Tab-separated table of C-alpha atoms in Angstrom:
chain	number	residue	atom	x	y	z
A	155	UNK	CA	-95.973	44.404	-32.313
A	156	UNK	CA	-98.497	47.296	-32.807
A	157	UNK	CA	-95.109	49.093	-33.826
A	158	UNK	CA	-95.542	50.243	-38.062
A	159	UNK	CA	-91.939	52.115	-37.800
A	160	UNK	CA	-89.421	51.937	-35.055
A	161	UNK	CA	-87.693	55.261	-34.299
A	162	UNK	CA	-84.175	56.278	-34.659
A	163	UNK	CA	-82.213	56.631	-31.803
A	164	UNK	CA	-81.799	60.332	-30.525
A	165	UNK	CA	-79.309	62.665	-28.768
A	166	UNK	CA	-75.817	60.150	-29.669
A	167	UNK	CA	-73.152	61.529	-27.704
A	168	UNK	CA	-69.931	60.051	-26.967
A	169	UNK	CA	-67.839	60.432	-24.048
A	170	UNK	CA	-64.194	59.720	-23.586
A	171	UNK	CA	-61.852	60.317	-20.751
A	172	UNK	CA	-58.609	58.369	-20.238
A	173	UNK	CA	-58.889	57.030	-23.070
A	174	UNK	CA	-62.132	54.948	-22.583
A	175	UNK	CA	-64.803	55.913	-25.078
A	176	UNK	CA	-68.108	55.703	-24.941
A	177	UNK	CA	-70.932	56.470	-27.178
A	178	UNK	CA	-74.287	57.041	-25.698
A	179	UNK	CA	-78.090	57.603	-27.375
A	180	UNK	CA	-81.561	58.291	-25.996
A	181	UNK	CA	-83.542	54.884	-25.399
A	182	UNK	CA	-86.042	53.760	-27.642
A	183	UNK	CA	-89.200	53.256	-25.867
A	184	UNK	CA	-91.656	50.513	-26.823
A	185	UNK	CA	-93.769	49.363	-24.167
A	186	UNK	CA	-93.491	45.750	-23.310
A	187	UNK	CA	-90.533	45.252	-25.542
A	188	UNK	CA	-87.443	44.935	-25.254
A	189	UNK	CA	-85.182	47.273	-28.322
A	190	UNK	CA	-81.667	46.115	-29.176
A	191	UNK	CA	-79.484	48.671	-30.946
A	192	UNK	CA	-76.702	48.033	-32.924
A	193	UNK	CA	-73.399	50.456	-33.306
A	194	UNK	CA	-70.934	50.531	-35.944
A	195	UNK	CA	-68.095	52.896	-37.018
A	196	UNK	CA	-65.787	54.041	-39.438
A	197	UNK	CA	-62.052	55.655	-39.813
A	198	UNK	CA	-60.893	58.566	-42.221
A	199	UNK	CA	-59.640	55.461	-44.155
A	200	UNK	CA	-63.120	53.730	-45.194
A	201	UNK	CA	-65.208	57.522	-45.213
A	202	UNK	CA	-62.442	57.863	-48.240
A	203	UNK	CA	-62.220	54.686	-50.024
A	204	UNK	CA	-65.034	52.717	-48.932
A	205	UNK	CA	-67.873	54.872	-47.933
A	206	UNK	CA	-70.475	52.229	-48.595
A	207	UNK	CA	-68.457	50.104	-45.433
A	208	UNK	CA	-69.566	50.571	-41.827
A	209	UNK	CA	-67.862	48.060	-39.182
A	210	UNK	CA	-70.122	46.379	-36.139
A	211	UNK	CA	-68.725	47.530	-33.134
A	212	UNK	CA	-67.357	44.925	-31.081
A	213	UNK	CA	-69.578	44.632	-27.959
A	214	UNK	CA	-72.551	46.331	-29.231
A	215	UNK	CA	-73.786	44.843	-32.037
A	216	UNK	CA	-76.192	44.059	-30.793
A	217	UNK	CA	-76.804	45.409	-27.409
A	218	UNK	CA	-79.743	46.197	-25.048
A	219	UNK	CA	-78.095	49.286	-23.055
A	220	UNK	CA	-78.313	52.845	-24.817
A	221	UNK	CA	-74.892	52.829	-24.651
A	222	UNK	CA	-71.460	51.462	-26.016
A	223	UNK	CA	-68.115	51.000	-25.097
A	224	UNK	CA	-66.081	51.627	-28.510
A	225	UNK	CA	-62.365	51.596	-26.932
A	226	UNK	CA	-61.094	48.985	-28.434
A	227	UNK	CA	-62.781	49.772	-32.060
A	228	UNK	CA	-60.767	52.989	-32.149
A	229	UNK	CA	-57.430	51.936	-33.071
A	230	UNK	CA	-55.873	54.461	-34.770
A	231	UNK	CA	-55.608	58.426	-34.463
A	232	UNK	CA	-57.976	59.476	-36.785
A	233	UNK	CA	-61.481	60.883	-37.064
A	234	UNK	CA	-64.627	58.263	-36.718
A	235	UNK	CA	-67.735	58.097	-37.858
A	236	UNK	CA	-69.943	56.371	-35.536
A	237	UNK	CA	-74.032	55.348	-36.370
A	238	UNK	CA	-76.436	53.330	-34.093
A	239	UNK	CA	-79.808	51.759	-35.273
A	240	UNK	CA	-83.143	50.004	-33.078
A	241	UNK	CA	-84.471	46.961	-33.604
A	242	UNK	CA	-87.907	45.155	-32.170
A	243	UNK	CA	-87.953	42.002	-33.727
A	244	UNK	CA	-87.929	42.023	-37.419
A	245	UNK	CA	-88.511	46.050	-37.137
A	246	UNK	CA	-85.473	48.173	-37.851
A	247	UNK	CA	-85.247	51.851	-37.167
A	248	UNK	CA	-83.095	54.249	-39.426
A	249	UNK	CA	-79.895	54.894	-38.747
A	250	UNK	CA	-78.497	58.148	-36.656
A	251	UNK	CA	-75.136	58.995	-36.820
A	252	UNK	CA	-72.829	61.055	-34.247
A	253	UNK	CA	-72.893	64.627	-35.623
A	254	UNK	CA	-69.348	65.682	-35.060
A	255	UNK	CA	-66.516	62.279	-36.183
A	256	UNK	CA	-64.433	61.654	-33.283
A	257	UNK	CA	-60.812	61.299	-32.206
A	258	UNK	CA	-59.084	59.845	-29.560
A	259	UNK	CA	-57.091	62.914	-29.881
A	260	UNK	CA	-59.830	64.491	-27.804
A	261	UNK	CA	-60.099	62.206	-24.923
A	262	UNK	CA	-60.274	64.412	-21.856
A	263	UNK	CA	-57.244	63.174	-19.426
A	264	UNK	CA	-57.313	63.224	-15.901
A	265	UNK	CA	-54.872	63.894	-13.228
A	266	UNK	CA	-53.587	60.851	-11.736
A	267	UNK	CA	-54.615	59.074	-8.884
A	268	UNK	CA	-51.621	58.566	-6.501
A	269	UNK	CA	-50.679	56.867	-2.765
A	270	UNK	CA	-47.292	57.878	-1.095
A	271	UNK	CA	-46.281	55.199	1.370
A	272	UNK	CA	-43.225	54.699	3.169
A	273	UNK	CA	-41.261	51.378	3.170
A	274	UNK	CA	-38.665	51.665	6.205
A	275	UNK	CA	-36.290	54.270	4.276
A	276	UNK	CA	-37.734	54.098	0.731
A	277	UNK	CA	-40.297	56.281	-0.494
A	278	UNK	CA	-42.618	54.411	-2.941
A	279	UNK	CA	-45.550	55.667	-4.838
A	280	UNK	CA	-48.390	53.503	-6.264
A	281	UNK	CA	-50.452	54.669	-9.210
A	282	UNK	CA	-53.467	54.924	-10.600
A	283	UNK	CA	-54.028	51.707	-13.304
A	284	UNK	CA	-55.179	53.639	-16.275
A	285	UNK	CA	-54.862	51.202	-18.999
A	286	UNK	CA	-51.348	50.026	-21.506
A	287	UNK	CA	-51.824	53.833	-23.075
A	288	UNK	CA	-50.575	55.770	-20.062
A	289	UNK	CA	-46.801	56.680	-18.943
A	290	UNK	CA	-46.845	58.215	-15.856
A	291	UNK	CA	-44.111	61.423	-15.056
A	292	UNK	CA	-43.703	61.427	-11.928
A	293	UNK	CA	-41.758	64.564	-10.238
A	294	UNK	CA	-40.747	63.979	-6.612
A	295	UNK	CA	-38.342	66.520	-4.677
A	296	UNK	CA	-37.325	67.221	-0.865
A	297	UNK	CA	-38.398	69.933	0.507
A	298	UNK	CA	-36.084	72.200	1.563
A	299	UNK	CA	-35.040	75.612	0.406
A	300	UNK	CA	-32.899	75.273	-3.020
A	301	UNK	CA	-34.181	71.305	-3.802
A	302	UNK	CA	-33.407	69.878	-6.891
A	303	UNK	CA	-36.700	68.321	-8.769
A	304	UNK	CA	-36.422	64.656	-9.961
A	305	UNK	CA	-38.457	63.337	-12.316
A	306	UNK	CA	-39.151	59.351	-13.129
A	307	UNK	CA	-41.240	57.970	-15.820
A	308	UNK	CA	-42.997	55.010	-15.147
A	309	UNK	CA	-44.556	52.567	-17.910
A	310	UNK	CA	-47.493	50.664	-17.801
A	311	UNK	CA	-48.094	48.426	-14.935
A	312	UNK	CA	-45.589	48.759	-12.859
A	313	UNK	CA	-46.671	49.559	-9.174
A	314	UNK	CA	-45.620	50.853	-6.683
A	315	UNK	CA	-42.300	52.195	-7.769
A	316	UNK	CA	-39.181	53.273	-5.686
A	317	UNK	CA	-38.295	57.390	-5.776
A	318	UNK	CA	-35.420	57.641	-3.201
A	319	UNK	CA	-33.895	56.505	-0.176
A	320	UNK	CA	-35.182	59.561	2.356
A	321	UNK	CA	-33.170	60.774	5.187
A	322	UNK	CA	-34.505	61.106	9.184
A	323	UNK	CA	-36.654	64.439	9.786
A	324	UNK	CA	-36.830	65.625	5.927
A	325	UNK	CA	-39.697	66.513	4.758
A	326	UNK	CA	-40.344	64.753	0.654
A	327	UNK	CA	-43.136	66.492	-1.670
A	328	UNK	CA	-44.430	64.412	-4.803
A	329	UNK	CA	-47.058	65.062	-7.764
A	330	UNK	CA	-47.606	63.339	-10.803
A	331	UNK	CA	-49.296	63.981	-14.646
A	332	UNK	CA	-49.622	60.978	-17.129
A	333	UNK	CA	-48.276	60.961	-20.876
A	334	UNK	CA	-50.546	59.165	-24.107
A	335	UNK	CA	-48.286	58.635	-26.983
A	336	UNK	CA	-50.963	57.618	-28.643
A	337	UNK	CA	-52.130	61.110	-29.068
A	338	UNK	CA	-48.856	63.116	-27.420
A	339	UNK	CA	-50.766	64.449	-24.761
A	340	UNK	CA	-50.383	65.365	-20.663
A	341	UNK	CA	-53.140	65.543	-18.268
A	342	UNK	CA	-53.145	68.199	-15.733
A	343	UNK	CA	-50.695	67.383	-12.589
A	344	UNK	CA	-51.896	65.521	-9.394
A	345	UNK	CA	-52.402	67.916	-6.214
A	346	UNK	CA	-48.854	67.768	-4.375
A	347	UNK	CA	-48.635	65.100	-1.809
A	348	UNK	CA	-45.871	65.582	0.905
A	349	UNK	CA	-44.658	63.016	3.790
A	350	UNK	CA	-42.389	63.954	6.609
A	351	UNK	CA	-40.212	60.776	7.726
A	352	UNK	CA	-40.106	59.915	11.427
A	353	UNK	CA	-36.796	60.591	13.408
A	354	UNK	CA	-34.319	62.911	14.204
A	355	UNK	CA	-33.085	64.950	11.541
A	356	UNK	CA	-29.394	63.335	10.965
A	357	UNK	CA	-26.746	65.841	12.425
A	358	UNK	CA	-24.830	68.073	9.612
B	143	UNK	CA	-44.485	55.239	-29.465
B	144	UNK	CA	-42.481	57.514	-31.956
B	145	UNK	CA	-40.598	56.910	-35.064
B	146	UNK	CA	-37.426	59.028	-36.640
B	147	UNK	CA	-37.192	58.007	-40.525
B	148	UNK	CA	-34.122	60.466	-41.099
B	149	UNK	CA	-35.557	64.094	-40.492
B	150	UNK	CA	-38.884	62.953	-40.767
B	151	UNK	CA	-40.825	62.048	-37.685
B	152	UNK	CA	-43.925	60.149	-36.806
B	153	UNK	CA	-45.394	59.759	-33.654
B	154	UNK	CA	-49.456	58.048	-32.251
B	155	UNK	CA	-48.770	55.118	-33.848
B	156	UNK	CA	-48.851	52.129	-31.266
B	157	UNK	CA	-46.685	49.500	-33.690
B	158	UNK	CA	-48.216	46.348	-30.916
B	159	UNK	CA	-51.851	47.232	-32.121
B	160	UNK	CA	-50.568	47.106	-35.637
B	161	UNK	CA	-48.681	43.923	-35.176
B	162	UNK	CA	-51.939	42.294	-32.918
B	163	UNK	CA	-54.214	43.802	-36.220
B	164	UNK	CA	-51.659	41.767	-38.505
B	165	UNK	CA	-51.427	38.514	-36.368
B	166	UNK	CA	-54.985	38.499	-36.241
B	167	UNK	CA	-55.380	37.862	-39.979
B	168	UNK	CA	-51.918	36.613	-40.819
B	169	UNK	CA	-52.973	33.015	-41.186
B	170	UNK	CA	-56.253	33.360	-43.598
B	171	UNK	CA	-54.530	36.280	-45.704
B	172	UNK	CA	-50.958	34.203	-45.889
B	173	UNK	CA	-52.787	31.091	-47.326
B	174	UNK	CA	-54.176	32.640	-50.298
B	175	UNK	CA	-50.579	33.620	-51.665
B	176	UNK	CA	-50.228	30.226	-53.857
B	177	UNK	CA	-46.488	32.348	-55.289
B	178	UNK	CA	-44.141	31.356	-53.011
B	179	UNK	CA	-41.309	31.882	-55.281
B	180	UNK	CA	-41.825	35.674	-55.975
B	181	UNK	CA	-40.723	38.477	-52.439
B	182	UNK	CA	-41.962	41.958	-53.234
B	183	UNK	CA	-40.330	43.251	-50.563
B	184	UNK	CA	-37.222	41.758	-50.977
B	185	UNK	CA	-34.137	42.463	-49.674
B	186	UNK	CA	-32.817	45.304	-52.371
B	187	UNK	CA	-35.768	46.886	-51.263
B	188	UNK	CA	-35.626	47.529	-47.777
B	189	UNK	CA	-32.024	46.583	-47.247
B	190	UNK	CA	-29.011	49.034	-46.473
B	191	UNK	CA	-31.554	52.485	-46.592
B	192	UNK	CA	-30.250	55.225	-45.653
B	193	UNK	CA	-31.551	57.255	-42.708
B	194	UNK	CA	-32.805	60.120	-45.455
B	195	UNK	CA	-34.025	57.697	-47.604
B	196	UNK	CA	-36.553	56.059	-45.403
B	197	UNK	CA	-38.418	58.820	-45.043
B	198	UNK	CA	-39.256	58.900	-48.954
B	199	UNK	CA	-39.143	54.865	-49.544
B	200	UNK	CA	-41.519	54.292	-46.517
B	201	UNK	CA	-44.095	57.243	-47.626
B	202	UNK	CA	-43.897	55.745	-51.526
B	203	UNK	CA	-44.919	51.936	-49.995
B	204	UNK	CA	-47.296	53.084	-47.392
B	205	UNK	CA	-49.266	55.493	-50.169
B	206	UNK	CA	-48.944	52.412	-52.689
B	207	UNK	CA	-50.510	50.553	-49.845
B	208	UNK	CA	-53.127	52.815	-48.909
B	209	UNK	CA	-54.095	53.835	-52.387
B	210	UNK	CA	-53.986	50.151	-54.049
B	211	UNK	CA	-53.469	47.278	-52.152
B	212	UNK	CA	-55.997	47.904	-49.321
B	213	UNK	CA	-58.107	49.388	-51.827
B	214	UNK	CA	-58.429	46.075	-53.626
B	215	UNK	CA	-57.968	43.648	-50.942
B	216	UNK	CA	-61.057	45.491	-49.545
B	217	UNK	CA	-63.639	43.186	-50.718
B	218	UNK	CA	-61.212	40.078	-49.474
B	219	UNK	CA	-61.377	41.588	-46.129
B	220	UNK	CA	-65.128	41.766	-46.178
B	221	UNK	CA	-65.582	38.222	-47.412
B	222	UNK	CA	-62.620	36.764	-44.618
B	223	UNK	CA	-64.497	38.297	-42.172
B	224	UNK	CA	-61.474	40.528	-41.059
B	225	UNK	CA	-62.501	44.371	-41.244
B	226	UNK	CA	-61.429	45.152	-38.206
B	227	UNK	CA	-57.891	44.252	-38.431
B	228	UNK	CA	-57.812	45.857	-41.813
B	229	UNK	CA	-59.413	49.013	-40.634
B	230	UNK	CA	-56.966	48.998	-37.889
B	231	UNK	CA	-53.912	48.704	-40.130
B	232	UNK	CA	-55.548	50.771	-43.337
B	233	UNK	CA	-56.091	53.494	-40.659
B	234	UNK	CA	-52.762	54.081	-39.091
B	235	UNK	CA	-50.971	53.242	-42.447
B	236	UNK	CA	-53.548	56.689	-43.986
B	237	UNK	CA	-52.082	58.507	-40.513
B	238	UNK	CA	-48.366	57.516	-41.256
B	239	UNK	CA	-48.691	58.460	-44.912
B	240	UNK	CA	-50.050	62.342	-44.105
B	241	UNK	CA	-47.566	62.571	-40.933
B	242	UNK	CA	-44.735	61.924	-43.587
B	243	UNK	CA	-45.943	64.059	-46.043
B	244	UNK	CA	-45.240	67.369	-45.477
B	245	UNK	CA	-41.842	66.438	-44.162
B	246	UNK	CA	-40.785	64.525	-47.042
B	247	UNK	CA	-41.657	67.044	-49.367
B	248	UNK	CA	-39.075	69.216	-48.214
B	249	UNK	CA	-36.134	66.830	-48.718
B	250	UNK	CA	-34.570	66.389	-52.300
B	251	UNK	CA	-31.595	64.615	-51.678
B	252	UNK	CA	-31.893	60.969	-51.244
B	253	UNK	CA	-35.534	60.963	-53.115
B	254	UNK	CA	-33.987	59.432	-56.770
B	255	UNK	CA	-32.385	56.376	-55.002
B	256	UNK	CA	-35.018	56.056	-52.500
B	257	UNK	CA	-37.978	56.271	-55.804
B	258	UNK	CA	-35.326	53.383	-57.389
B	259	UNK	CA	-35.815	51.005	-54.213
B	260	UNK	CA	-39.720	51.537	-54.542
B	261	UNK	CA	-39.532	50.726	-58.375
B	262	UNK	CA	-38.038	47.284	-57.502
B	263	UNK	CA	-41.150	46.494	-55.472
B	264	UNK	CA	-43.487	48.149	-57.752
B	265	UNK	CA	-42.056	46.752	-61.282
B	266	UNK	CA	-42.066	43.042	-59.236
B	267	UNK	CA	-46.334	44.059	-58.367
B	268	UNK	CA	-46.978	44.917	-61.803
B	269	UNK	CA	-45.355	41.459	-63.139
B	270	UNK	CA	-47.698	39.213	-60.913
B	271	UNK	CA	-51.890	38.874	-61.983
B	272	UNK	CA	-53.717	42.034	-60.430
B	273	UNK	CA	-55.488	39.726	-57.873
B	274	UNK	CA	-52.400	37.400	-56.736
B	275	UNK	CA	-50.263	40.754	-56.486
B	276	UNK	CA	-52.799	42.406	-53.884
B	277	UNK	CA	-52.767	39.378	-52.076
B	278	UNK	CA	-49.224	38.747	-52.036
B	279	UNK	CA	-48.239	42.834	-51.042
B	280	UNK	CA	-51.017	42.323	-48.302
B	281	UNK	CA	-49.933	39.344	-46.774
B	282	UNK	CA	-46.261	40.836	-46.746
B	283	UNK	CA	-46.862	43.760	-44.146
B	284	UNK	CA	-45.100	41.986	-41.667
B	285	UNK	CA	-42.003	42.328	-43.712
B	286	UNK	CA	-42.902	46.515	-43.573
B	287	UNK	CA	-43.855	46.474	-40.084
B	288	UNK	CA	-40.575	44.620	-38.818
B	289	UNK	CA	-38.470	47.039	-40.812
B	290	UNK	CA	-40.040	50.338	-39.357
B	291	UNK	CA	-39.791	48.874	-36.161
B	292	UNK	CA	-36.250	49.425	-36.513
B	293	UNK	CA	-36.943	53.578	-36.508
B	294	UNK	CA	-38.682	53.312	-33.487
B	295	UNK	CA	-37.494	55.959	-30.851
B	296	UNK	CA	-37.574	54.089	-27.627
């Protein structure tokens, strides 16, 4: 292979948002040939008690792509150490390992994706699908001068999902931030989204 | 989800990924306990505890857990080809254990009867070989799992 020492890969970096990690690494370059890396990880758990222990990721060991989906390999809220390695053939590059451990503690979360739709009377909302981590809050109210604010939290899954029966002529204003229990965090809200329902306003 | 073990609380832990970690395994680790006649979890263990005391009985097990019977089940694990179940459970057990901690520290009340319950378990380890005792305590988490899904705060 002309190759006496295969490098290391470079720059690892993961990125997580919503919950969906992802490690990623420079590519090792070898003309003609095709480099397979291999990823594997370990909790505060085995760093403690069994150091000499790394775990193959599950979709990237091996894999062609400089990078790797480790969601479902972090299953538990606690720091990770995470280390990816070349290989050409029977060549095998060193090991490089993520600089700072991660947690899913630090995933970044977004503001919800959202679609208010009428159904005759019924104001419905539908969701963003996010995954079985996220509970949605969703705060609805009508807008008028003096409104009372209702919240309803929705579970995984469940789309699209009945606020209230709205009246003629009002005017109804919703937003919405989701909840990980996982790590006991809120995103930011969703901008405000209001719908004014056709027909007379009903007489007092 | 989160959990209320008298005053002490514990929340991040997703019990289904737990419970999907022990499934996984539950078939190859169950097979190797040849003592069917001996429970170390039995029933005057885990039975009748007190709100307060759960909080000190479930941080004695999961330490006990953490600090012996994954650490010697380890090379099991390896050989079964089922690290990733055990990191998943060996994790969130080591993120129980420091969540209760602190809080359990602080309580003095219920800890003699609560340290009595964990004796039971730990006298009936220490009667069993090393080897079949690990194996036995490991292939019995679904008896701890099903009884802290009880403190679950839905």
């Amino acid at each position: 292979d002309g190759v006496a020492v295969l490098p290391a890969p470079q720059n690892l970096s993961m990125q997580s948002t919503n919950m969906k990690h992802v490690l990623t690494w420079s590519p090792v370059i070898v003309p003609e040939e095709i480099i397979r890396y291999s990823v594997e990880y370990q909790g505060e758990y085995e760093s403690l008690y069994t150091s000499h222990i790394w775990i193959p990721s599950s979709w990237c060991s091996p894999t062609q792509r400089p990078e790797c989906d480790i969601t479902e390999d972090i299953t538990a809220t606690v720091s990770y150490s995470l280390r990816v390695r070349a290989t050409l053939g029977s060549l095998t590059s060193a090991w490089s390992t993520l600089k700072h451990r991660f947690n899913q503690n630090s995933t970044i979360l977004t503001p919800p994706g959202m679609e208010i739709t009428m159904d005759g009377f019924h104001l419905l909302i539908k969701l963003e699908d996010l995954g079985p981590h996220f509970e949605f809050f969703v705060f609805y109210w009508r807008r008028e001068p003096g409104a009372k604010e209702h919240v309803k939290v929705v579970r995984p899954g469940v789309l699209p999902v009945y606020l209230e029966t709205v009246e003629p002529g009002a005017a109804y204003c919703v937003k919405a931030r989701t909840f990980v229990k996982a790590i006991g965090r809120h995103s930011a809200f969703s901008r405000t989204e209001c719908v004014k329902v056709q027909g007379e306003a009903l007489p007092l | 989800q989160e959990f209320q073990f008298g005053p002490c609380q514990v929340d991040g832990i997703v019990l289904q990924k737990l419970w999907q970690a022990f499934w996984a395994m539950k078939d190859i680790v169950q097979a190797q306990d040849n003592i069917t006649s001996v429970r170390l979890l039995r029933k005057e263990v885990l039975q009748n505890v007190s709100e307060t005391e759960s909080c000190h009985l479930l941080h004695a097990l999961l330490r006990f857990y953490v600090n012996t019977v994954f650490k010697n089940y380890h090379d099991k694990a390896v050989e079964f080809g089922i690290l990733k179940s055990f990191s998943t459970l060996a994790n969130n057990f080591f993120v129980i254990v420091s969540k209760l901690q602190a809080s359990q520290e602080k309580m003095f009340s219920t800890r003699e009867s609560a340290r009595r319950r964990f004796l039971l378990f730990y006298r009936a380890f220490k009667q069993l070989d090393r080897e079949a005792a690990v194996t036995k305590a490991f292939g019995e988490m679904d008896i701890l799992l099903r009884w802290m899904e009880k403190f679950n705060q839905l």
